[in-house]
Amino acid sequence: MMMRCMSKYVVCFDLDDTLYKEIDFLKSGYRKVAKFVENCFHYDAGDIYKQLYSWYLKGENPFACLNETYRLDKPISDYLNLYRNQEPTINLSDGVEDTLNELKQWNVILGLITDGRTISQKNKIKALGLDRWFEEKNIVISEDFGSEKTDERNFRYFMELYPGYKYSYVGDNPKKDFVIPNLLHWKTFMLKDNGKNIHKQVPVPEGNLPQHTITEIKELLDLIR
Ligand SMILES: [Mg+2]
């Protein structure tokens, strides 16, 4: 393996559908809810899970359908809390572990910029063991920060923490991921949807587009200079 030392380089990643597939978090959450329903009402968790997932695929509200179909009296917020606060069963996508290992070996600073609820994102970070590569100070969860994904502060934070470095952002969502880093002259990379992404990669205005599109995360290793 070629060795390279890249000091003064920060590579920030998005979390959902970049480092792991968000659909797996959804499935994991539905399994928790199904188990809860089994415990409370003695329906089979496997059957409930299959129903929840098929309602999701049809674009319906799975938890509302659940109460309606089975005439359950649990508030939907109970299901939502279970879903959002779950300790999920999820795995890093193919190639992510090797790519992060390689970048770390090159002395690249690894950062995470993600939106979503703090508790959910923290549980995902823990489940994926991301502390192996990302120091706590290099993790920005926008709710924690009181900001949205498209807020400049999320990105400027790294520019202030590591002045004079080169910066890259790797994400999946052209609607929101690349607008700000493009404006701030970061290199931007979009990991192409392999068909499993929750948010589809719809056409967007030019300023939203990434500078590079990659089909596999390991392509980063050749494109980052
Ligand atoms: Mg994403």
PDB file of N, CA and C and ligand atoms in Angstrom, residues 14 16-18 172-173 177, ligand 1:
ATOM      1  N   ASP A  14     -20.187  13.630   5.911  1.00  0.00           N
ATOM      2  CA  ASP A  14     -21.567  13.539   6.345  1.00  0.00           C
ATOM      3  C   ASP A  14     -21.733  12.136   6.955  1.00  0.00           C
ATOM      4  N   ASP A  16     -25.252  10.156   7.569  1.00  0.00           N
ATOM      5  CA  ASP A  16     -26.316   9.326   6.991  1.00  0.00           C
ATOM      6  C   ASP A  16     -26.167   9.164   5.482  1.00  0.00           C
ATOM      7  N   ASP A  17     -26.157   7.944   5.033  1.00  0.00           N
ATOM      8  CA  ASP A  17     -26.026   7.594   3.618  1.00  0.00           C
ATOM      9  C   ASP A  17     -24.676   7.993   3.015  1.00  0.00           C
ATOM     10  N   THR A  18     -23.733   8.319   3.896  1.00  0.00           N
ATOM     11  CA  THR A  18     -22.351   8.523   3.439  1.00  0.00           C
ATOM     12  C   THR A  18     -21.447   7.475   4.094  1.00  0.00           C
ATOM     13  N   ASP A 172     -23.744  13.071   0.542  1.00  0.00           N
ATOM     14  CA  ASP A 172     -24.549  12.348  -0.449  1.00  0.00           C
ATOM     15  C   ASP A 172     -25.715  13.163  -0.980  1.00  0.00           C
ATOM     16  N   ASN A 173     -26.074  14.249  -0.281  1.00  0.00           N
ATOM     17  CA  ASN A 173     -27.329  14.926  -0.605  1.00  0.00           C
ATOM     18  C   ASN A 173     -27.099  16.260  -1.320  1.00  0.00           C
ATOM     19  N   ASP A 177     -25.912  19.337   0.988  1.00  0.00           N
ATOM     20  CA  ASP A 177     -24.579  19.042   1.521  1.00  0.00           C
ATOM     21  C   ASP A 177     -23.461  19.957   1.009  1.00  0.00           C
TER      22      ASP A 177
HETATM   23 MG    MG B   1     -26.516  12.235   4.186  1.00  0.00          MG
END
